[in-house]
Tab-separated table of C-alpha atoms and ligand atoms in Angstrom:
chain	number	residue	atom	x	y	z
A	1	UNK	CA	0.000	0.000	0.000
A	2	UNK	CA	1.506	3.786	-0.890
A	3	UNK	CA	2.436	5.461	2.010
A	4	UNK	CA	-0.604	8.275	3.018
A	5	UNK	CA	-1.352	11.224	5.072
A	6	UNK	CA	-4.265	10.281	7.834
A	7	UNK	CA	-5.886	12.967	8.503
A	8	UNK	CA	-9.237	13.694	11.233
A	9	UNK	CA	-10.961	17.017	10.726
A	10	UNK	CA	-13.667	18.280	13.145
A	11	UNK	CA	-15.530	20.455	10.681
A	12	UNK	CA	-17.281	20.169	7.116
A	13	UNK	CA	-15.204	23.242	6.651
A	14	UNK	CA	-11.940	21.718	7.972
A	15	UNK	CA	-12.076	18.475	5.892
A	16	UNK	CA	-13.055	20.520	2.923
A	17	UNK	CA	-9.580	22.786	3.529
A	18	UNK	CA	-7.961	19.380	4.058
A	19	UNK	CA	-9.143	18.085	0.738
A	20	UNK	CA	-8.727	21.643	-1.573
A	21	UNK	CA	-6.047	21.384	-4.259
A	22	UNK	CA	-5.207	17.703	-3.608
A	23	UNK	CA	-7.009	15.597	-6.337
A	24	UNK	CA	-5.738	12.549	-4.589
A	25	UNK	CA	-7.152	13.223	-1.175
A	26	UNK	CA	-10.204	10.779	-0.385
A	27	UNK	CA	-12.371	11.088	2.789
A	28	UNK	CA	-13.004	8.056	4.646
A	29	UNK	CA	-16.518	7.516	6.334
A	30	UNK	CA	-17.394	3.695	7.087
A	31	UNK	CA	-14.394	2.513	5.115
A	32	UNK	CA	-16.404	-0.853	4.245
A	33	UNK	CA	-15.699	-0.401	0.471
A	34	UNK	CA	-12.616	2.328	0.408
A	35	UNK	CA	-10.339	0.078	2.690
A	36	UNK	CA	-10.833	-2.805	0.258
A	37	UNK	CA	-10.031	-0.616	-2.462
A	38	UNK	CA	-6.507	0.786	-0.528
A	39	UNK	CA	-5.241	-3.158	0.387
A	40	UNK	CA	-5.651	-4.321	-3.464
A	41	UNK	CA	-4.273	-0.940	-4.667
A	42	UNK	CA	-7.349	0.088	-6.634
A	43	UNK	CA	-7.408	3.152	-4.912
A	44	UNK	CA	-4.150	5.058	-2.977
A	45	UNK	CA	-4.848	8.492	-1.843
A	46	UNK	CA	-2.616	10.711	-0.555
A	47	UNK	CA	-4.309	12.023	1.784
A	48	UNK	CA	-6.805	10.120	3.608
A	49	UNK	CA	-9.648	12.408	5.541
A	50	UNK	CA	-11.225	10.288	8.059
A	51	UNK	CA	-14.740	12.375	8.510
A	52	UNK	CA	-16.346	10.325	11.110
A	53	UNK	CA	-15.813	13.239	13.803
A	54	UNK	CA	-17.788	15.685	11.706
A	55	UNK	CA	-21.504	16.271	13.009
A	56	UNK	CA	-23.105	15.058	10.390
A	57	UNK	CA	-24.841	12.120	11.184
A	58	UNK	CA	-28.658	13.516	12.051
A	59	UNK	CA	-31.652	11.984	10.891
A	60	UNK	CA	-34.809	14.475	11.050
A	61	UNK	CA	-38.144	15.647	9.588
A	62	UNK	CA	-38.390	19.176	9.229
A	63	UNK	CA	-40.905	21.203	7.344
A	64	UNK	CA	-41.976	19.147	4.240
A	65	UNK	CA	-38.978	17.158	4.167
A	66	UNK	CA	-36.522	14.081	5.775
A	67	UNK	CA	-32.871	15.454	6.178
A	68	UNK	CA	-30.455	12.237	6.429
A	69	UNK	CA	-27.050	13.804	7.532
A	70	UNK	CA	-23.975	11.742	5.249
A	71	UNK	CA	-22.888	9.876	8.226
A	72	UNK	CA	-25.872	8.018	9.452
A	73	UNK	CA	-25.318	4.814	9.634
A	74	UNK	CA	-27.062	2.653	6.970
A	75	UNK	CA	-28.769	0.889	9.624
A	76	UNK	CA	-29.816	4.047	11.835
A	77	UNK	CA	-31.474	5.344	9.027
A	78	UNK	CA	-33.201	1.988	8.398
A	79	UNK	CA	-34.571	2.098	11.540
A	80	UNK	CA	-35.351	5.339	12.068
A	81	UNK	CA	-39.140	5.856	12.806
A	82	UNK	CA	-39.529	9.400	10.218
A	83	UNK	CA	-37.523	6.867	7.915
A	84	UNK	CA	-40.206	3.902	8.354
A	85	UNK	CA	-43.450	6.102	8.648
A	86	UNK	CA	-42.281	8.320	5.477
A	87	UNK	CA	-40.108	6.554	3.640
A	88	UNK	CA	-40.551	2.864	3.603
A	89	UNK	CA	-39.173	2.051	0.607
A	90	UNK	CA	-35.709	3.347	1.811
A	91	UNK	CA	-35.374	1.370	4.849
A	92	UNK	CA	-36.905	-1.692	2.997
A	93	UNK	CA	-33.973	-0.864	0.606
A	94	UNK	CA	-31.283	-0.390	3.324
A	95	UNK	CA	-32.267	-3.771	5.149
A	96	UNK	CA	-31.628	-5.605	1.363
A	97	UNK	CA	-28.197	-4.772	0.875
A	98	UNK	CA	-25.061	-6.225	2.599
A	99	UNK	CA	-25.488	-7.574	5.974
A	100	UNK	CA	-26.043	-6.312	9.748
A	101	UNK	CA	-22.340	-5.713	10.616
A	102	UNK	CA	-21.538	-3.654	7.350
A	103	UNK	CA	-25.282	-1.787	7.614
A	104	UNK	CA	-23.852	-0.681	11.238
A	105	UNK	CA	-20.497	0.993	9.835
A	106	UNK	CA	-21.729	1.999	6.149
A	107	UNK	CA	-23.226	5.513	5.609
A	108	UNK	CA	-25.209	7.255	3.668
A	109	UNK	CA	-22.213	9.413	2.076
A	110	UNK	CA	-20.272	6.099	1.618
A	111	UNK	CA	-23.061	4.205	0.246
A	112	UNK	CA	-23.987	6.633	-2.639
A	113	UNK	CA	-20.124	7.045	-3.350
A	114	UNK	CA	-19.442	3.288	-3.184
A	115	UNK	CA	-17.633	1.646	-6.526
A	116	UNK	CA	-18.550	-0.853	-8.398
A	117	UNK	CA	-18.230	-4.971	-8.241
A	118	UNK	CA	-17.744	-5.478	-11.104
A	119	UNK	CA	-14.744	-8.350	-11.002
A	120	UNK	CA	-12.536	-6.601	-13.980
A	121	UNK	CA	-12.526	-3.634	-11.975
A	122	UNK	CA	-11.319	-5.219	-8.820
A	123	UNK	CA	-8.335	-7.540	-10.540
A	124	UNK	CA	-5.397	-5.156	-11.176
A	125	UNK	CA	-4.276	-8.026	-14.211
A	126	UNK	CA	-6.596	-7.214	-16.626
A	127	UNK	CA	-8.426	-4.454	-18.502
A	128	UNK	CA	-10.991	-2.030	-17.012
A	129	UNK	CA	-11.517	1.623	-18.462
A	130	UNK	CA	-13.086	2.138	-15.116
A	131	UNK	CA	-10.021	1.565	-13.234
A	132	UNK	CA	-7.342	2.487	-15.882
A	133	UNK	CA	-8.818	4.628	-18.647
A	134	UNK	CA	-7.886	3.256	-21.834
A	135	UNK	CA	-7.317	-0.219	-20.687
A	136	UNK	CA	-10.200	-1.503	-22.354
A	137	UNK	CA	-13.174	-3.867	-21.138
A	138	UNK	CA	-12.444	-6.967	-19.942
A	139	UNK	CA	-15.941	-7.492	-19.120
A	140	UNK	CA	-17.315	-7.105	-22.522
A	141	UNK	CA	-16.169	-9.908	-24.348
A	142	UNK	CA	-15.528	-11.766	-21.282
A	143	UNK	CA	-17.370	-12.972	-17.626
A	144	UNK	CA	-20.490	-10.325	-18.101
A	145	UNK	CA	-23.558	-12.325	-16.338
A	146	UNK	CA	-24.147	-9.688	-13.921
A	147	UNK	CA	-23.467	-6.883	-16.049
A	148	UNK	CA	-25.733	-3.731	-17.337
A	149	UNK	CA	-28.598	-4.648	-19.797
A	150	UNK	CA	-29.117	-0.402	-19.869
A	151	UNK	CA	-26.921	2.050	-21.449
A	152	UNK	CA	-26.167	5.103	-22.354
A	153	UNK	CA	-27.855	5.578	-26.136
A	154	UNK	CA	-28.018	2.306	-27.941
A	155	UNK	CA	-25.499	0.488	-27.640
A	156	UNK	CA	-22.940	-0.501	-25.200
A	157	UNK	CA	-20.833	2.027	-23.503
A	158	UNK	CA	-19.159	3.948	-25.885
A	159	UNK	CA	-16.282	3.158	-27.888
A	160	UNK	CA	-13.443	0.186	-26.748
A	161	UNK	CA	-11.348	3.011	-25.036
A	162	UNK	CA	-13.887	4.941	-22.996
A	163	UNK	CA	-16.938	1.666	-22.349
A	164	UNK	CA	-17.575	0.367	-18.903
A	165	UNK	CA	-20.513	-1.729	-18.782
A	166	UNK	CA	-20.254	-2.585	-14.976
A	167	UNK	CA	-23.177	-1.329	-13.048
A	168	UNK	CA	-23.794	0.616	-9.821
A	169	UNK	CA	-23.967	-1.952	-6.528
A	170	UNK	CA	-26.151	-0.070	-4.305
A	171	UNK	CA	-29.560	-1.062	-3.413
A	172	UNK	CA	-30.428	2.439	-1.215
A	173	UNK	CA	-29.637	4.662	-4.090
A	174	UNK	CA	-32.153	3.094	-6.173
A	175	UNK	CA	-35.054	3.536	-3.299
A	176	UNK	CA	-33.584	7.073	-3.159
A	177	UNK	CA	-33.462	7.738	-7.718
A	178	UNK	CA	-36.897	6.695	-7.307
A	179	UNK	CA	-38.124	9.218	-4.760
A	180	UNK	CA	-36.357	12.403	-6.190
A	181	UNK	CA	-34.215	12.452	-3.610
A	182	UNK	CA	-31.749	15.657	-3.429
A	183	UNK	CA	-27.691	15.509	-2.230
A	184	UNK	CA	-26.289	18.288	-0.493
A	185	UNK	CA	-22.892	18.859	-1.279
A	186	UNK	CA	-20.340	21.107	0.331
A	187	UNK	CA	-17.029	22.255	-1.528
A	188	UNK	CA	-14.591	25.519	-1.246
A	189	UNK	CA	-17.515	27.422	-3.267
A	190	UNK	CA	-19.918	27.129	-0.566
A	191	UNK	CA	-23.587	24.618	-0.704
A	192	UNK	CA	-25.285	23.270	-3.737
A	193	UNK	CA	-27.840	20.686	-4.057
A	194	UNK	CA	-28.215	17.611	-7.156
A	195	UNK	CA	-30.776	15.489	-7.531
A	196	UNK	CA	-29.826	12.322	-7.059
A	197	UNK	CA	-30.922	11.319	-11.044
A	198	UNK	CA	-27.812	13.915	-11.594
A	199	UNK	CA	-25.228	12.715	-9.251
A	200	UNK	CA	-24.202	9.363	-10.467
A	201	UNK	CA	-22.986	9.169	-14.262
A	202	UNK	CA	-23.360	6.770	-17.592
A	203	UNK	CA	-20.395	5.330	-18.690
A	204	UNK	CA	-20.360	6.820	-22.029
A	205	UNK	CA	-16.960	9.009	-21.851
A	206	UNK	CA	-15.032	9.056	-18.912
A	207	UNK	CA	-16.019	5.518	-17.250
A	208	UNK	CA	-13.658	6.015	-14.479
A	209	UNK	CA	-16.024	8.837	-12.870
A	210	UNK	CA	-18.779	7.406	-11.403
A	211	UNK	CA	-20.466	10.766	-10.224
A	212	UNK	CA	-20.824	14.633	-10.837
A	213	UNK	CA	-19.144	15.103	-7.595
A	214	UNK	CA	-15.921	17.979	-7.935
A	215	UNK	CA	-12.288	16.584	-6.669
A	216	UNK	CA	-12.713	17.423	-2.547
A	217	UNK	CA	-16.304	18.119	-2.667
A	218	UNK	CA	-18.183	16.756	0.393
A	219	UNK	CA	-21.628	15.207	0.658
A	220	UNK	CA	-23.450	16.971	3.976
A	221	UNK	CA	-26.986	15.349	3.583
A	222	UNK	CA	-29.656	14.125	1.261
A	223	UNK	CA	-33.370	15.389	1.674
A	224	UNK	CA	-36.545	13.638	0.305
A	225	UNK	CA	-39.773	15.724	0.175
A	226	UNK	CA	-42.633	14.166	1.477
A	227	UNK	CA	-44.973	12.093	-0.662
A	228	UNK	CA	-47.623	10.248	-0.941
A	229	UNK	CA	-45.955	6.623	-1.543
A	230	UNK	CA	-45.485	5.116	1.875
A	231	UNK	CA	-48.493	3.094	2.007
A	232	UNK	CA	-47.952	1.705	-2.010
A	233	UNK	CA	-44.329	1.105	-2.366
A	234	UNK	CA	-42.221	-1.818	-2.546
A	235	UNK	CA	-38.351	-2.501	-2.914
A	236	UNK	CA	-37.581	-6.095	-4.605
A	237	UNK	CA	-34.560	-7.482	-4.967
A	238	UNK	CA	-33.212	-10.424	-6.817
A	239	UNK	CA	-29.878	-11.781	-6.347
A	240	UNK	CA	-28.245	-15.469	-6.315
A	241	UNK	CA	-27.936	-15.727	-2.932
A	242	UNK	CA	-31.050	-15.207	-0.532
A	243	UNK	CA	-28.670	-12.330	1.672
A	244	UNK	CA	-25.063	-10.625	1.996
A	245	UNK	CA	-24.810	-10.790	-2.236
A	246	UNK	CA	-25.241	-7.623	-4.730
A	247	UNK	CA	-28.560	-7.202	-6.662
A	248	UNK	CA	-28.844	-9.004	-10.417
A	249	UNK	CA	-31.623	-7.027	-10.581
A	250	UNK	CA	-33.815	-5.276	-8.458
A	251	UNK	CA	-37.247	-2.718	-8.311
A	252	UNK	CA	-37.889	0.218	-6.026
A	253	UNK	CA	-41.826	1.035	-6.936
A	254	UNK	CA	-43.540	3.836	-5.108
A	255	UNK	CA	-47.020	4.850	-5.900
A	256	UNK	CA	-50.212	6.899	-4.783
A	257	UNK	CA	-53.671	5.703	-5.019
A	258	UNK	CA	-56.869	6.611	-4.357
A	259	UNK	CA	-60.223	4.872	-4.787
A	260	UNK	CA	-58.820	2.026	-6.648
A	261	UNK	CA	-56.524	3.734	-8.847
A	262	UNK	CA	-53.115	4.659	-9.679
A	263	UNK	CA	-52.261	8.395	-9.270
A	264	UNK	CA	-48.621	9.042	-9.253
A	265	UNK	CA	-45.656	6.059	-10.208
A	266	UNK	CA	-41.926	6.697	-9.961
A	267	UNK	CA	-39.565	3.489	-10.309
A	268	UNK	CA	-36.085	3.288	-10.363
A	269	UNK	CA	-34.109	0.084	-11.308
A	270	UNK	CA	-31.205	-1.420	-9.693
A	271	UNK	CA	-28.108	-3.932	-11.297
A	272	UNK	CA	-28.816	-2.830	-14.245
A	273	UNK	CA	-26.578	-0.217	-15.849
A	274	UNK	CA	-23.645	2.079	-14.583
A	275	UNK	CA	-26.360	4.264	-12.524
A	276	UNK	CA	-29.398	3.614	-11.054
A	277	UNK	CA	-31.895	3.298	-14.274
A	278	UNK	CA	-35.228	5.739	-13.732
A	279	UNK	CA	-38.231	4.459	-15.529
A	280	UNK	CA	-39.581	7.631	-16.860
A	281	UNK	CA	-42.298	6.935	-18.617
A	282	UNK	CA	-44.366	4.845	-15.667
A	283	UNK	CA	-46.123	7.659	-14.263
A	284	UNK	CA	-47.423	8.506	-17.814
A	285	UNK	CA	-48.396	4.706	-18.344
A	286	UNK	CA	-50.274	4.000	-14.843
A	287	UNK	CA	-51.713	7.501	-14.072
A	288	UNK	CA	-55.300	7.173	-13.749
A	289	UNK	CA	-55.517	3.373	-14.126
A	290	UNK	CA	-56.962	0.915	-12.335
A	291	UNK	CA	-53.565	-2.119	-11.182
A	292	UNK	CA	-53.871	-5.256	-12.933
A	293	UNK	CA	-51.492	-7.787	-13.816
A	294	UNK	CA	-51.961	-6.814	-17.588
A	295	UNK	CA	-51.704	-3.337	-17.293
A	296	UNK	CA	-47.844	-4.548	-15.040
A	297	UNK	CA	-47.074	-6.757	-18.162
A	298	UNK	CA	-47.311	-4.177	-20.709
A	299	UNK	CA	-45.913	-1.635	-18.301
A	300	UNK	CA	-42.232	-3.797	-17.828
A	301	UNK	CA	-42.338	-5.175	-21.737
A	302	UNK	CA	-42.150	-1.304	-22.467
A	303	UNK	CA	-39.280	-0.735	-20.484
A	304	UNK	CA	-37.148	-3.652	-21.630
A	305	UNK	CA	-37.672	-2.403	-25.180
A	306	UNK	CA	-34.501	-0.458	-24.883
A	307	UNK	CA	-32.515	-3.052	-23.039
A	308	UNK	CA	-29.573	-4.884	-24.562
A	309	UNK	CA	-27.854	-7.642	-23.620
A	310	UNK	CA	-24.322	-8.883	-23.485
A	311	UNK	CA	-23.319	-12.781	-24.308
A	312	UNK	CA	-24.290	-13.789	-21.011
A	313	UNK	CA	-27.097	-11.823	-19.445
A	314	UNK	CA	-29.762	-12.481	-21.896
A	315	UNK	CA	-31.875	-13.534	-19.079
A	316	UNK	CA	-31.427	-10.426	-17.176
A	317	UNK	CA	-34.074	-8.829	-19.414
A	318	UNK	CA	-37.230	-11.169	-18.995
A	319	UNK	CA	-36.135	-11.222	-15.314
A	320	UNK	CA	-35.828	-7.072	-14.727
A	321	UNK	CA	-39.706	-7.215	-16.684
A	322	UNK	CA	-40.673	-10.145	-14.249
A	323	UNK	CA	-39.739	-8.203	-11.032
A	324	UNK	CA	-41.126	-5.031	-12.423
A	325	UNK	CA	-44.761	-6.948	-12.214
A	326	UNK	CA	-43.992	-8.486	-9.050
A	327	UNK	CA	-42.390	-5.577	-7.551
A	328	UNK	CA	-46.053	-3.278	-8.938
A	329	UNK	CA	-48.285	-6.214	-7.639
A	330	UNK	CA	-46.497	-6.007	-4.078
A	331	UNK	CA	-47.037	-1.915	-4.235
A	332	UNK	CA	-50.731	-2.464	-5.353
A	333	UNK	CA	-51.560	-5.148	-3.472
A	334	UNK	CA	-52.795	-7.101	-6.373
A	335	UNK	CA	-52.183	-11.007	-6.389
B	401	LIG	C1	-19.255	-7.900	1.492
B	401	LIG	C2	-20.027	-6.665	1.132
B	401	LIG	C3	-21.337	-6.796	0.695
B	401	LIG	C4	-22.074	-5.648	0.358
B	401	LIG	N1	-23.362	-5.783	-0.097
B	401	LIG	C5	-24.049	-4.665	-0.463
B	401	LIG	C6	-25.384	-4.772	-0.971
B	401	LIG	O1	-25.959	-5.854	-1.095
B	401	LIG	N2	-26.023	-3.624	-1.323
B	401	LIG	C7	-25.424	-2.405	-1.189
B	401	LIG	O2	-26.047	-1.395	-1.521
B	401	LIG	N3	-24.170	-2.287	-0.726
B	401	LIG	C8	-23.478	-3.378	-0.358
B	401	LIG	N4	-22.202	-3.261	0.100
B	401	LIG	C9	-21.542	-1.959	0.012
B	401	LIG	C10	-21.683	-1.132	1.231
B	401	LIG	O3	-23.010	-0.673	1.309
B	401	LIG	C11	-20.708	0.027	1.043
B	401	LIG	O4	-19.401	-0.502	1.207
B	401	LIG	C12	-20.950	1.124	2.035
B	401	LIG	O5	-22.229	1.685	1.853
B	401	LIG	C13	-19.922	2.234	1.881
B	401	LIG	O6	-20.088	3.139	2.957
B	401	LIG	P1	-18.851	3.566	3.853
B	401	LIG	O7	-19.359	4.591	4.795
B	401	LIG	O8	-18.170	2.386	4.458
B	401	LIG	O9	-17.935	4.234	2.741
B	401	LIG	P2	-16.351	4.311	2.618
B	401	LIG	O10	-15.799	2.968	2.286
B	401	LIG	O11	-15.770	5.040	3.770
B	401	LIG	O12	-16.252	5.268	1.344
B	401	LIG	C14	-16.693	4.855	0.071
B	401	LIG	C15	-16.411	6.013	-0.903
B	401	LIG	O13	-17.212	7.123	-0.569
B	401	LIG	C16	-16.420	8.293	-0.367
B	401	LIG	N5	-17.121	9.052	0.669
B	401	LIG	C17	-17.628	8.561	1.830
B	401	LIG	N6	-18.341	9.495	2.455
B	401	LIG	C18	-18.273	10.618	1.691
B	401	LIG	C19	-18.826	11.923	1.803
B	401	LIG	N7	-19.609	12.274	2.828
B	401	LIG	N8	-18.565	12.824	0.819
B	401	LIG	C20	-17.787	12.499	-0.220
B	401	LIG	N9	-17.230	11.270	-0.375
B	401	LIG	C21	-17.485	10.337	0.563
B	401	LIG	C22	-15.058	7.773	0.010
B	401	LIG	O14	-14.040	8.711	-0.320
B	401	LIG	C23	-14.971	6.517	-0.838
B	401	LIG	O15	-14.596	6.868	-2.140
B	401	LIG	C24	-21.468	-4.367	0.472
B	401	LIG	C25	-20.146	-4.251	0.934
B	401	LIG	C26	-19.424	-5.377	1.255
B	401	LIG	C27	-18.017	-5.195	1.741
C-alpha cells in the first residue's frame, strides 16, 4: 500500500480545507468499500480524511422534508421511525443490501459514493476503463452475467477506449433515484444541491467517474420531500444468494392511489446499468388506471424495449420485466 497522510478534521469546513487542491485526497466515512479498495491498490490516496468526527450524522423531519445527515449509519437510518413512517421504501432498501455488521459501519455518504463490483474492476491483471482509462473492457467480451442490460444511447458504452458496462452496486440509491431524492454537497464554493438522477454518471466518456461530484467536494446530507408513496411502495430485490450478495436485478416502486386507482408512479431500477436506471415513462403509463397484472405486463415489456444484452445476461431482461410486475403487484396489493 503507498504510504498516506491520515488525517481527522472536526468540521465540514476543515475536511473541505484538508481536501482543496489535492485531487488525490479521499475522505473516509465507514471505510467498508474504500479500505478494500486501498489493500488491493485500486485506490491510494494521498491524503486520507477520516470524517467520522464531523456532526453530520442527524436523521430528522423538518418542514416538508426528511434530512439524512452523510454519516448516518445505513442501519440508523433503516430504523429510524420518520424513515419507516415516510419513507418505507428506503429502509426496505437499506435492510436488502449487505449484511447487519456492514449496515452498522456503512453511511449514507459512503453508500452513494461506493464503486462498483464489477470483477474486472477489482483484478489489477486485466483491462478495465473504469479503473485504468484506456485499458479496455475486460468485461465485454468476457465474464459479463451480472453486467448492465441499460446504457447510455443504444449500444454498449461507448467506444473500446472509454466503455464500462459494470453497473452501480447499491440497493439504497435506487429507493432514493426513485423518490427524487436531493444531495447536499459542500465544496470551497460554498452549498449546492443535485438530484440524485444527476449525481451518479453513464459510462459513455469518462467511465472512471462514477459521479458529478468535484475533486474534494463533500456530501453533507440528502433530503426527500414528502410524498404520498409510503403506504404503495415496494423494494424487490433479486440476487443469487437469498442475503449478503449484490442485486442481479432489483425494483424500487412507489405509488399513490386513491379509490382504486393509480395516481402518481416513480420506479427506479437497480443492477442494471452504470447508474441507477429511472423508468420515466411509468407515471405517464399508470396515471389514472386501475392495477392489474396486464396493465404490469405491458408496463415492464415497455421498459425492456430499450434493453440490450451482453453474451451472457440475456436472461437479465425477462427477469428485470418479471420483477417489475412483481415488484407493482407487491405496491398495489394485487395477487
Ligand atoms: C461484502 C459486502 C457486501 C455488500 N453488499 C451490499 C449490498 O448488497 N447492497 C449495497 O447497496 N451495498 C453493499 N455493500 C456496500 C456497502 O453498502 C458500502 O461498502 C458502504 O455503503 C460504503 O459506505 P462507507 O461509509 O463504508 O464508505 P467508505 O468505504 O468510507 O467510502 C466509500 C467512498 O465514498 C467516499 N465518501 C464517503 N463518504 C463521503 C462523503 N460524505 N462525501 C464524499 N465522499 C465520501 C469515500 O471517499 C470513498 O470513495 C457491500 C459491501 C461489502 C463489503
Amino acid at each position: 500500500m503507498k504510504p498516506f497522510q491520515y488525517l481527522r478534521p472536526k468540521t465540514v469546513a476543515e475536511a473541505i480545507s484538508m481536501a482543496a487542491d489535492y485531487p488525490e485526497a479521499q475522505y473516509m466515512a465507514g471505510g467498508t468499500n474504500l479500505v478494500e479498495l486501498m489493500k488491493r491498490g485500486i485506490a491510494s490516496p494521498s491524503k486520507l480524511i477520516d470524517i467520522n468526527h464531523l456532526p453530520l450524522k442527524k436523521i430528522e423531519h423538518r418542514y416538508d422534508r426528511l434530512r439524512i445527515g452523510a454519516l448516518a449509519l445505513n442501519s440508523d437510518v433503516a430504523k429510524h421511525k420518520s424513515v419507516l413512517s415516510r419513507q418505507p421504501l428506503l429502509a426496505q432498501a437499506l435492510l436488502a443490501g449487505a449484511s447487519g455488521q456492514l449496515r452498522n459501519m456503512a453511511t449514507v455518504g459512503g453508500n452513494l459514493l461506493q464503486r462498483t463490483r464489477c470483477s474486472y474492476f477489482y483484478d489489477l491483471a486485466l483491462p478495465c476503463n473504469k479503473r485504468k482509462p484506456g485499458s479496455g473492457c475486460g468485461a465485454e467480451a468476457g465474464i459479463n452475467r451480472t453486467h448492465a442490460i441499460f446504457f447510455a444511447g443504444n449500444g454498449f458504452g461507448g467506444n473500446e477506449k472509454s466503455s464500462c458496462i459494470a453497473v452501480h452496486p447499491s440497493d439504497m440509491c435506487v429507493a432514493l433515484t426513485a423518490l427524487d431524492t436531493e444531495v447536499v454537497i459542500n465544496g470551497t464554493g460554498g452549498e449546492r444541491r443535485v438530484l440524485l438522477k444527476d449525481f451518479h454518471r453513464l459510462s459513455t466518456l469518462q467511465p472512471e467517474l462514477d459521479t458529478n461530484l468535484q475533486p474534494g467536494e463533500l456530501v453533507t446530507a440528502i433530503e426527500v420531500t414528502d410524498n404520498a408513496f409510503a403506504q404503495h411502495s415496494h423494494y424487490l430485490k433479486i440476487r443469487d444468494r437469498a442475503s449478503y450478495a449484490f442485486a442481479l436485478v432489483s425494483v424500487a416502486a412507489a405509488l399513490q392511489m386513491d379509490g382504486g386507482r393509480i395516481w402518481d408512479a416513480r420506479m427506479a431500477l437497480g443492477g442494471v446499468a452504470h447508474k441507477p436506471w429511472r423508468y420515466w415513462a411509468i407515471d405517464l403509463m399508470l396515471r389514472g388506471q386501475a392495477p392489474s397484472e396486464k396493465l404490469f405486463r405491458e408496463v415492464a415489456e415497455h421498459e425492456m424495449q430499450s434493453a440490450k444484452a451482453t453474451a451472457q445476461n440475456a436472461f437479465k431482461i425477462k427477469l428485470t420485466s418479471n420483477a417489475i410486475v412483481a415488484a407493482l403487484k407487491a405496491a398495489t396489493g394485487i395477487s
